[in-house]
Short mmCIF file of C-alpha atoms in Angstrom, two decimals:
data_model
loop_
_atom_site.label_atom_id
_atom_site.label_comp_id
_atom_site.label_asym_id
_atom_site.label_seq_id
_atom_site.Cartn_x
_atom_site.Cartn_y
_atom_site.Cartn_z
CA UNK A 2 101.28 105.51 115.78
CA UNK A 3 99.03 102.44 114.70
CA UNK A 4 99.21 99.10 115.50
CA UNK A 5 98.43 96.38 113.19
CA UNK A 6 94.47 95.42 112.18
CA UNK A 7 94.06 91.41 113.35
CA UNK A 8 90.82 89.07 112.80
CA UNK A 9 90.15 90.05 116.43
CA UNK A 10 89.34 93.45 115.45
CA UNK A 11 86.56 92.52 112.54
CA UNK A 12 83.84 92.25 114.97
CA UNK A 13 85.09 95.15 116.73
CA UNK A 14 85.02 97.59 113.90
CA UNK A 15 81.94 95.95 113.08
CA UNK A 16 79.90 96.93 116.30
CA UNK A 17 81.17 100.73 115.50
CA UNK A 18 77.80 102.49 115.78
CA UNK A 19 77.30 105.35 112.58
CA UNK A 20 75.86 107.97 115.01
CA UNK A 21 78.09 107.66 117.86
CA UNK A 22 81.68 105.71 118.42
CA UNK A 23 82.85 103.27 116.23
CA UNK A 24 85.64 103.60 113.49
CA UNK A 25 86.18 106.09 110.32
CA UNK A 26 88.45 104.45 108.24
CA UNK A 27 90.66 106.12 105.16
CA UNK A 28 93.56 105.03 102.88
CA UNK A 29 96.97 104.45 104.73
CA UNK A 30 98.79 107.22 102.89
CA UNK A 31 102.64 106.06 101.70
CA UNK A 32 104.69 109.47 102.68
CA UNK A 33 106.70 110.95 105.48
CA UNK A 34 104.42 111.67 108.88
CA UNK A 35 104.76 115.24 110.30
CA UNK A 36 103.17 117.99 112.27
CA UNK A 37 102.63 120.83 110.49
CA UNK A 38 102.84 124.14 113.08
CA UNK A 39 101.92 127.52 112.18
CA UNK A 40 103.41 130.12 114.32
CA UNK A 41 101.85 133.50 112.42
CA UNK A 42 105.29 134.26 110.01
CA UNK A 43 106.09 130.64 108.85
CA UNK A 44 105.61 127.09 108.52
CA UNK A 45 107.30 124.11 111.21
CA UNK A 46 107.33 120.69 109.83
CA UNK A 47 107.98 118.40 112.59
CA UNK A 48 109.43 114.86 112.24
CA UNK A 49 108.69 111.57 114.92
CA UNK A 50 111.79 112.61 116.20
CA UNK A 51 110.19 115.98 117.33
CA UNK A 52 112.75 117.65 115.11
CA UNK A 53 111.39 120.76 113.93
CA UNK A 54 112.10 121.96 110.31
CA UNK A 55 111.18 125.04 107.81
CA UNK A 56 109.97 124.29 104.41
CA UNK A 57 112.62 125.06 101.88
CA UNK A 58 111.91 128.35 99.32
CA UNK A 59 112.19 126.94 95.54
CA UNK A 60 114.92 127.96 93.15
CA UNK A 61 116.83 129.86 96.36
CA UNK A 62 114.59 132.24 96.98
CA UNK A 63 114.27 134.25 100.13
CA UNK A 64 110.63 134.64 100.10
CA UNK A 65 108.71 132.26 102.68
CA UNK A 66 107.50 129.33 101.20
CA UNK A 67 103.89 129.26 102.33
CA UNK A 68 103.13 132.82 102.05
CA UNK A 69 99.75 132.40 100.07
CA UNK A 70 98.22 129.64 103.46
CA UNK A 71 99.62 131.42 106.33
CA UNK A 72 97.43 134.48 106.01
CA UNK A 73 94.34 132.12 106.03
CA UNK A 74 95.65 130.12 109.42
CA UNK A 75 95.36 131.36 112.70
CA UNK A 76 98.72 131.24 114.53
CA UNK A 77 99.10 128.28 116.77
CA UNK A 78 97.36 126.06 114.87
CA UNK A 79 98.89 122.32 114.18
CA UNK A 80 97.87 119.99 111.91
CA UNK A 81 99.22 115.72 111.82
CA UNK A 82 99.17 114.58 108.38
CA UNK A 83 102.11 113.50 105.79
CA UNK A 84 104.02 114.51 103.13
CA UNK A 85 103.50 112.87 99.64
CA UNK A 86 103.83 113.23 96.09
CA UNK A 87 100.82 113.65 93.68
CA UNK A 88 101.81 111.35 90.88
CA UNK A 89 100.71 113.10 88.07
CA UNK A 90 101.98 116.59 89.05
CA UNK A 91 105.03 115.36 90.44
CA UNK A 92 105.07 117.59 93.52
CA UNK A 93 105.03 117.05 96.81
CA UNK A 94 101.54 117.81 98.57
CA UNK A 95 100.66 118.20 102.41
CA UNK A 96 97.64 115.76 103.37
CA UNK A 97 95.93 116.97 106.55
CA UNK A 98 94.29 113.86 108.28
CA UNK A 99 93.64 115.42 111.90
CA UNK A 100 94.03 118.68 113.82
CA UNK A 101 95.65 119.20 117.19
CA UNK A 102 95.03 122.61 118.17
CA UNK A 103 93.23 125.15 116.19
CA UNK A 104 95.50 128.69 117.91
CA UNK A 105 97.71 128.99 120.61
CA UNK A 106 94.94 128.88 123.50
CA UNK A 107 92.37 126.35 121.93
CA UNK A 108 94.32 122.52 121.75
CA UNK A 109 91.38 120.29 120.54
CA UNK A 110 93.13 116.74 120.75
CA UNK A 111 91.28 115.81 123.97
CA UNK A 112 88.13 115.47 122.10
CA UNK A 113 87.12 112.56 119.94
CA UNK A 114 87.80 112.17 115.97
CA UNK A 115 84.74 112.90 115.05
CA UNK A 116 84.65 116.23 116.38
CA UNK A 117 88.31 116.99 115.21
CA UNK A 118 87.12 115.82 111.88
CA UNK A 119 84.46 118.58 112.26
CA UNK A 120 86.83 121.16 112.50
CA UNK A 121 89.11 119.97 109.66
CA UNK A 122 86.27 119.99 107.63
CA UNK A 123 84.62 123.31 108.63
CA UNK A 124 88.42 124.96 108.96
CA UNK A 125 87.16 126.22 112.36
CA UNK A 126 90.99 127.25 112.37
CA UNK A 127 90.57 129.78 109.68
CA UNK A 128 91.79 133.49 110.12
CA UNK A 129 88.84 136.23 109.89
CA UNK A 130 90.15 138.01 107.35
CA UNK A 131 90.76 134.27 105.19
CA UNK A 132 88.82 135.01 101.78
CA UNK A 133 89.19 131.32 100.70
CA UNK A 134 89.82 128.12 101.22
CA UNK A 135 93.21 127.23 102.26
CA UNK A 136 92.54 123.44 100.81
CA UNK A 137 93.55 122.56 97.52
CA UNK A 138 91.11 120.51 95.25
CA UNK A 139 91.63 121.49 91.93
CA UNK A 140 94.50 121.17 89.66
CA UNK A 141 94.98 124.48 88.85
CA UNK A 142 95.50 125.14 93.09
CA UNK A 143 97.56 121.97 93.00
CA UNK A 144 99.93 123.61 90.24
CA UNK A 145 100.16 127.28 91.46
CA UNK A 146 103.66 127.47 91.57
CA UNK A 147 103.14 130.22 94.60
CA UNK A 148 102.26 127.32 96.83
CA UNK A 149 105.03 125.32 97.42
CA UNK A 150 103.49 122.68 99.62
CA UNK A 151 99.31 122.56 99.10
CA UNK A 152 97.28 121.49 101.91
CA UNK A 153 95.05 118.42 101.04
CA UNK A 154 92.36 116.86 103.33
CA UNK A 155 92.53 113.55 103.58
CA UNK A 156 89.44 111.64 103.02
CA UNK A 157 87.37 109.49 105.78
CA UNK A 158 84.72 106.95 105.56
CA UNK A 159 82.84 104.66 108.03
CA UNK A 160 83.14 101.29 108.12
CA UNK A 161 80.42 100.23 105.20
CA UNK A 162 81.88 102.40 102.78
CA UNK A 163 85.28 100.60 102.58
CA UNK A 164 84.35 99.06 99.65
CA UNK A 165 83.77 102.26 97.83
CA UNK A 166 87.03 103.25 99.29
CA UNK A 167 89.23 100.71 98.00
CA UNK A 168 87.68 101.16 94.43
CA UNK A 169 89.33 104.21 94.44
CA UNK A 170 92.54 101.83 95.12
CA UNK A 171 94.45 101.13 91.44
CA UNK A 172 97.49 99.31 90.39
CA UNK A 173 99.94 100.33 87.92
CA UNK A 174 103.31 99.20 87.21
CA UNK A 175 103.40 96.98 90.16
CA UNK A 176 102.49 99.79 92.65
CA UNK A 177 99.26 101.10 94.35
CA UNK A 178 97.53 104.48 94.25
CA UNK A 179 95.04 106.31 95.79
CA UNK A 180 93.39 108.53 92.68
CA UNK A 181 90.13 110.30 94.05
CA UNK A 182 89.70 113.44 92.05
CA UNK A 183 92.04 115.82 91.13
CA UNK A 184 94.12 116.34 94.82
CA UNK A 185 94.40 112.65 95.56
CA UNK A 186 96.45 110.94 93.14
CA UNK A 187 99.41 109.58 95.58
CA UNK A 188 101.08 106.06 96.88
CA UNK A 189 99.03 103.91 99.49
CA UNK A 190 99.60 100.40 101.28
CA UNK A 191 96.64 99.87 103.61
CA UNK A 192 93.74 100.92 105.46
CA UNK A 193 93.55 103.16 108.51
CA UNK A 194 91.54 102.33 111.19
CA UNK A 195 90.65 105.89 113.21
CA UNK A 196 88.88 105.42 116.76
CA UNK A 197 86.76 108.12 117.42
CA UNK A 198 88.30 108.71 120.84
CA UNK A 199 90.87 111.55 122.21
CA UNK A 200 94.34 111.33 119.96
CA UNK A 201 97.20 109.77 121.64
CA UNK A 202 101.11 110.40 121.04
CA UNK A 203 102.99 107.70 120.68
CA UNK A 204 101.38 104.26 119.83
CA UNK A 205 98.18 104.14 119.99
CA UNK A 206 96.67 100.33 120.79
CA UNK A 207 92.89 101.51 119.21
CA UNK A 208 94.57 103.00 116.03
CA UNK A 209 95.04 100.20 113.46
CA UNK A 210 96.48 100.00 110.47
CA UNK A 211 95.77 96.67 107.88
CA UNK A 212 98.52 96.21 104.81
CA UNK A 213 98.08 94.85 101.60
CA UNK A 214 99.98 91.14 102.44
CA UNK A 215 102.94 92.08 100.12
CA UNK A 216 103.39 95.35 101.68
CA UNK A 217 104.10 94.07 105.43
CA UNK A 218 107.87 93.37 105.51
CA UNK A 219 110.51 93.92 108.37
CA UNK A 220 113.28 95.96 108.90
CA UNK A 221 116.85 94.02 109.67
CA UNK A 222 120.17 95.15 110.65
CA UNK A 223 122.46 93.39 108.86
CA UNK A 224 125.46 91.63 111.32
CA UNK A 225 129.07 90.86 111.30
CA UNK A 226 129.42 87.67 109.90
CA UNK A 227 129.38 84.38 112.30
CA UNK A 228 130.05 80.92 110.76
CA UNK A 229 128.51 79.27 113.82
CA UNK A 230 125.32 80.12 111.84
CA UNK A 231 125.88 78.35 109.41
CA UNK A 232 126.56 75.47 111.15
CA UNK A 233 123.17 76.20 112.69
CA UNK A 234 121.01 76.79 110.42
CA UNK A 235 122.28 73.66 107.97
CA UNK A 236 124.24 75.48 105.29
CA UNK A 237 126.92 74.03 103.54
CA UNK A 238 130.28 75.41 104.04
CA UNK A 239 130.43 77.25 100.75
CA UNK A 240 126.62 78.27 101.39
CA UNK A 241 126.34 82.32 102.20
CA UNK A 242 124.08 83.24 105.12
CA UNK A 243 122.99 86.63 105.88
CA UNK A 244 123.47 87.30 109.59
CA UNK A 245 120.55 89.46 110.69
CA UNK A 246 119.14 90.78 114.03
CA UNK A 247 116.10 92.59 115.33
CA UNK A 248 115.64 94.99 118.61
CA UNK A 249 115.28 93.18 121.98
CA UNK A 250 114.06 94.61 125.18
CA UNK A 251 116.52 97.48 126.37
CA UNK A 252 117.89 97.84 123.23
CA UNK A 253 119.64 94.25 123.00
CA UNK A 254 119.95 92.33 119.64
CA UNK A 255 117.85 89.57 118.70
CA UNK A 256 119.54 87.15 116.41
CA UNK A 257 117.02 86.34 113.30
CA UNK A 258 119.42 84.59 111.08
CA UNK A 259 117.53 80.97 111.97
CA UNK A 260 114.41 82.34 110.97
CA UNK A 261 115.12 84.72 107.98
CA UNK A 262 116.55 82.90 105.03
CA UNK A 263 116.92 85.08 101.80
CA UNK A 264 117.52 82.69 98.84
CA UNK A 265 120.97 82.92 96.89
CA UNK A 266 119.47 85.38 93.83
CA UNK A 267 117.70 87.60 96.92
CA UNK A 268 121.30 87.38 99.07
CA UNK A 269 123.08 89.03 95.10
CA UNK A 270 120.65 91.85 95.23
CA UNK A 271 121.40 92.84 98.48
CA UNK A 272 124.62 92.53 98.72
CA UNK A 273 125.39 94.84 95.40
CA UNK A 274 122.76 97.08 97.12
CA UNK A 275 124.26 96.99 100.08
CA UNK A 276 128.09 97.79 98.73
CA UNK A 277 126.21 100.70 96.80
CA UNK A 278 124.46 102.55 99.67
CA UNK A 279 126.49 101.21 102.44
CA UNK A 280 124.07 101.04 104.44
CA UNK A 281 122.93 98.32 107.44
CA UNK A 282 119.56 98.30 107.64
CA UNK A 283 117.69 95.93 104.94
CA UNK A 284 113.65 95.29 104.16
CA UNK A 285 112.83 92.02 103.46
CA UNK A 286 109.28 90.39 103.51
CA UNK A 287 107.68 86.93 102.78
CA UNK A 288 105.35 85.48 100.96
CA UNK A 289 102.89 83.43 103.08
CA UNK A 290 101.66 81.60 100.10
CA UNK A 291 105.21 79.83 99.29
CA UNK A 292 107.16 80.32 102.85
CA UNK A 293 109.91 82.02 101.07
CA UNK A 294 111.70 85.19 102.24
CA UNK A 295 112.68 87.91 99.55
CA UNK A 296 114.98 91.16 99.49
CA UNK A 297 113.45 94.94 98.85
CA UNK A 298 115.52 97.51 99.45
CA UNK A 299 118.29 98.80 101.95
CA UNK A 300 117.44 101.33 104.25
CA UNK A 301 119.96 104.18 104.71
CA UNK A 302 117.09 106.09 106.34
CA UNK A 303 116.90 104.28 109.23
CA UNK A 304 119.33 103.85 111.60
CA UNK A 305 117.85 100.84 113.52
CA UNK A 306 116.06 97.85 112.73
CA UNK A 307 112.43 97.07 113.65
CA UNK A 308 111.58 96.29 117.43
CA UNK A 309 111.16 92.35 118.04
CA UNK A 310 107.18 93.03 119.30
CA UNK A 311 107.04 95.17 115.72
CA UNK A 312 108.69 91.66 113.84
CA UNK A 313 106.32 89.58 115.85
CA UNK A 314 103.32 91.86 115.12
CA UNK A 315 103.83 91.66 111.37
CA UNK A 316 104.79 87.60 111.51
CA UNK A 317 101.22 87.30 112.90
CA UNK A 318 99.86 89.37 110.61
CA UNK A 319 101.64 87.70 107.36
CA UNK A 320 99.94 84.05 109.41
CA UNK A 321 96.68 85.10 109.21
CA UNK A 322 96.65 86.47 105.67
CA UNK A 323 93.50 88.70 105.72
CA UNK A 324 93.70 89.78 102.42
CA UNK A 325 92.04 92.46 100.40
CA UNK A 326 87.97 90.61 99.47
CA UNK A 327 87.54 89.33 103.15
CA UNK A 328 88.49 92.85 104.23
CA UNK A 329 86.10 94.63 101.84
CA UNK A 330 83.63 91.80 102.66
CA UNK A 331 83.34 91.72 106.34
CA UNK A 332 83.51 95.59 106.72
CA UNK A 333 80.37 96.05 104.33
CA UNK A 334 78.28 93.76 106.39
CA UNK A 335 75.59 95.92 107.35
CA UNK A 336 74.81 96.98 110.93
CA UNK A 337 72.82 94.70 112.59
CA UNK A 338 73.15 91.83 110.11
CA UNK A 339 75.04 88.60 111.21
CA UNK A 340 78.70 88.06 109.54
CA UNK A 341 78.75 84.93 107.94
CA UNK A 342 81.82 85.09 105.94
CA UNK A 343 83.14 81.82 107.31
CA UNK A 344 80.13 80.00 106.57
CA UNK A 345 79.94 81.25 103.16
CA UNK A 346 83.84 80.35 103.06
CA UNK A 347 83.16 76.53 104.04
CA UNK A 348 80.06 76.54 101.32
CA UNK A 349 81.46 77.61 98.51
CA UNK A 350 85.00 75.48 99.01
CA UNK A 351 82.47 72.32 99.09
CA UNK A 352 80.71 73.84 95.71
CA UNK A 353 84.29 73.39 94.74
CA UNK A 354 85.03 70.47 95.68
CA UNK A 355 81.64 68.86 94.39
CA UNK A 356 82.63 70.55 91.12
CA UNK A 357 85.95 69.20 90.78
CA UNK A 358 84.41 65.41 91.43
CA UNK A 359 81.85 66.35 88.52
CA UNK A 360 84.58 67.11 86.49
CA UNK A 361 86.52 64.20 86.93
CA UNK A 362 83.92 62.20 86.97
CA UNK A 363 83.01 63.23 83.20
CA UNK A 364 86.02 63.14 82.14
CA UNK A 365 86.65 59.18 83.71
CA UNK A 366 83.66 58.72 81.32
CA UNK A 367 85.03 59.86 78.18
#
C-alpha cells in the first residue's frame, strides 16, 4: 500500500537515476486491488483482507472461467494488479502491474521493480506449451466472450515521461480516464510512484501515490448524535451538526465534528443517502481553494472509517495543493538540470502584477 506523494519527495524522484534506481511511475488505476493466483485448474482472486475468491462463470455456467489463460500460466504464479472496467466495452478487465512469483518454487518479490517489470514484460511466467500471448491488447481479445476476465499490463514510465503520461489523462462528464490504445480505456485519480526496490506487504513508506486535489477526501463514521457539539462548535440550537469520528490509536474514536463542517445543502444529501443505504461510513472532501467541506457518497463497503495518521496524511496533502502543471513540470525537469519552478513561480506572479499596474494605469488615463 502507498503512502501519499509530498513536496519533499520532488527532489527525490528527481535524483532517480534512468539506468539504475530511481522511480517508474504509471497511472493510479480506480478499481478493486487483488492478487491474482494461479494454482494449474483455476483462478484465486485475493482481496486486502487475504480473502481468497474464484472468478464467477457467466450466465451459470459450470465451465471455469479462465479456461483460455490458464493453459498459458505456469501454476504458482501470482500476479498484484486490480480489477476495473474498460469504459467502452463495459467489462471488467484484470490490469497486471507487478508479479510476485512466477511458479510454485521461483517467488521473485525480493528483487527490485525493475527486474519484476522484466518478467511481466517478457512473461518469463509463461507455460512451454503457451502458443500466445496471454495479454490482451486488441479489442477483438478484449471482447472474446471466452475470456471472462482479460489480463492487461499496466503501463510504466520514468520520471520525464510523466508528461506524456498524463496526456493520455482525459475528462469527460466530470470524471477522469486513462485511454491508451485499445486495452486501456478505464477510471484513474493519480499517479503512482513505484521504487525500484524489493515489494513490501503492507504499507510501503517508498511507494507513493499523488491525487488529483478533488480526488483526496476522507472516510467518516458517522456518530450518535451529541448536542454538546453543538454547543461547541457555535451552532445555533435549531442548527444540524453531523457528529463524525475518525480511528485513533488502538482502535479508539477520534471526534472530528469541530473540524468537519458539511454545509446545510451537503448535510440533505447525506442524510437522504444515508436513510437509503443505511450505511455509517460517509466520504467527504474539501476544497482548499474556498475552505469548505462537501458530501460524496456513503460507503456501505467499508466498515470503518479512515485511520487518524490516513486523515492527517490527506489534510497535509489538501495544504500543500500540488496540483496537476507543477507535477508535470517538476517531474520533466531533465536529469542534471537545476529545478527552478519556484523561481519561475515568483517571476511570472511579478509579470502579473506589473501587468495589472499597466492596466490600471491606462485605464486611470482614459
Amino acid at each position: 500500500m502507498p503512502v501519499n506523494f509530498c513536496r519533499h519527495n520532488i527532489e527525490e524522484a528527481q535524483r532517480g537515476d534512468d539506468k539504475e534506481g530511481g522511480y517508474f511511475l504509471s497511472e493510479k488505476t480506480d478499481g478493486v486491488r487483488y492478487f491474482m493466483v494461479f494454482t494449474g485448474d483455476t483462478v484465486v482472486l485475493v482481496d486486502r483482507t487475504m480473502t481468497g475468491k474464484q472468478i464467477t462463470p457467466p450466465n451459470g455456467s459450470e465451465e471455469e472461467p479462465m479456461k483460455s489463460v490458464i493453459p498459458l500460466i505456469r501454476p504458482g504464479t501470482v500476479f498484484d494488479g486490480e480489477v476495473v472496467m474498460h469504459r467502452k466495452l463495459r467489462r471488467p478487465l484484470f490490469i497486471v502491474f507487478d508479479v510476485l512469483c512466477c511458479s510454485p518454487t521461483e517467488p521473485i518479490l525480493h528483487l527490485p521493480f525493475r527486474t519484476r517489470l522484466k518478467h511481466l514484460k517478457s512473461a518469463t511466467f509463461r507455460t512451454a506449451s503457451a502458443k500466445k500471448d496471454m495479454f490482451a491488447t486488441r479489442e477483438a481479445e478484449l471482447r472474446d466472450p471466452a475470456n471472462v476476465l482479460p489480463l492487461v499490463r499496466k503501463n510504466f514510465v520514468r520520471r520525464t515521461g510523466l508528461d506524456g503520461l498524463l496526456s493520455k489523462v482525459i475528462e469527460e462528464k466530470s470524471v477522469r480516464s486513462y485511454r491508451n490504445g485499445d486495452a486501456h480505456y478505464h477510471l484513474t485519480d493519480g499517479i503512482i510512484f513505484q521504487p525500484d526496490s524489493p515489494y513490501v506487504c503492507g504499507t510501503d513508506k517508498k511507494l507513493l501515490k499523488w491525487k488529483y486535489l478533488d480526488t483526496v477526501t476522507i472516510d467518516v463514521e458517522i456518530l450518535p448524535p451529541n448536542p454538546y457539539n453543538n454547543h461547541n462548535n457555535g451552532a445555533d440550537d435549531d442548527e444540524d451538526v453531523l457528529d463524525v469520528g475518525v480511528l485513533g490509536e488502538e482502535g479508539t474514536m477520534v471526534n472530528m465534528t469541530r473540524f468537519i463542517h458539511l454545509p446545510q445543502s451537503e448535510l440533505r444529501r447525506l442524510e437522504a443517502d444515508r436513510h437509503e443505504s443505511k450505511a455509517k461510513i460517509a466520504e467527504v472532501g474539501l476544497d482548499p481553494t474556498t475552505g469548505e467541506w462537501y458530501y460524496l457518497t456513503m460507503r456501505p463497503d467499508k466498515i470503518a472509517p479512515n485511520h487518524i495518521s490516513t486523515v492527517l496524511g490527506s489534510l497535509l496533502e489538501l495544504a500543500e495543493s500540488l496540483n496537476t502543471d507543477e507535477l508535470r513540470y517538476r517531474m520533466s525537469v531533465p536529469k542534471g538540470t537545476r529545478d527552478t519552478y519556484r523561481k519561475d513561480i515568483r517571476k511570472m506572479q511579478k509579470q502579473l502584477l506589473e501587468h495589472q499596474r499597466d492596466s490600471l494605469s491606462r485605464s486611470s488615463k482614459k
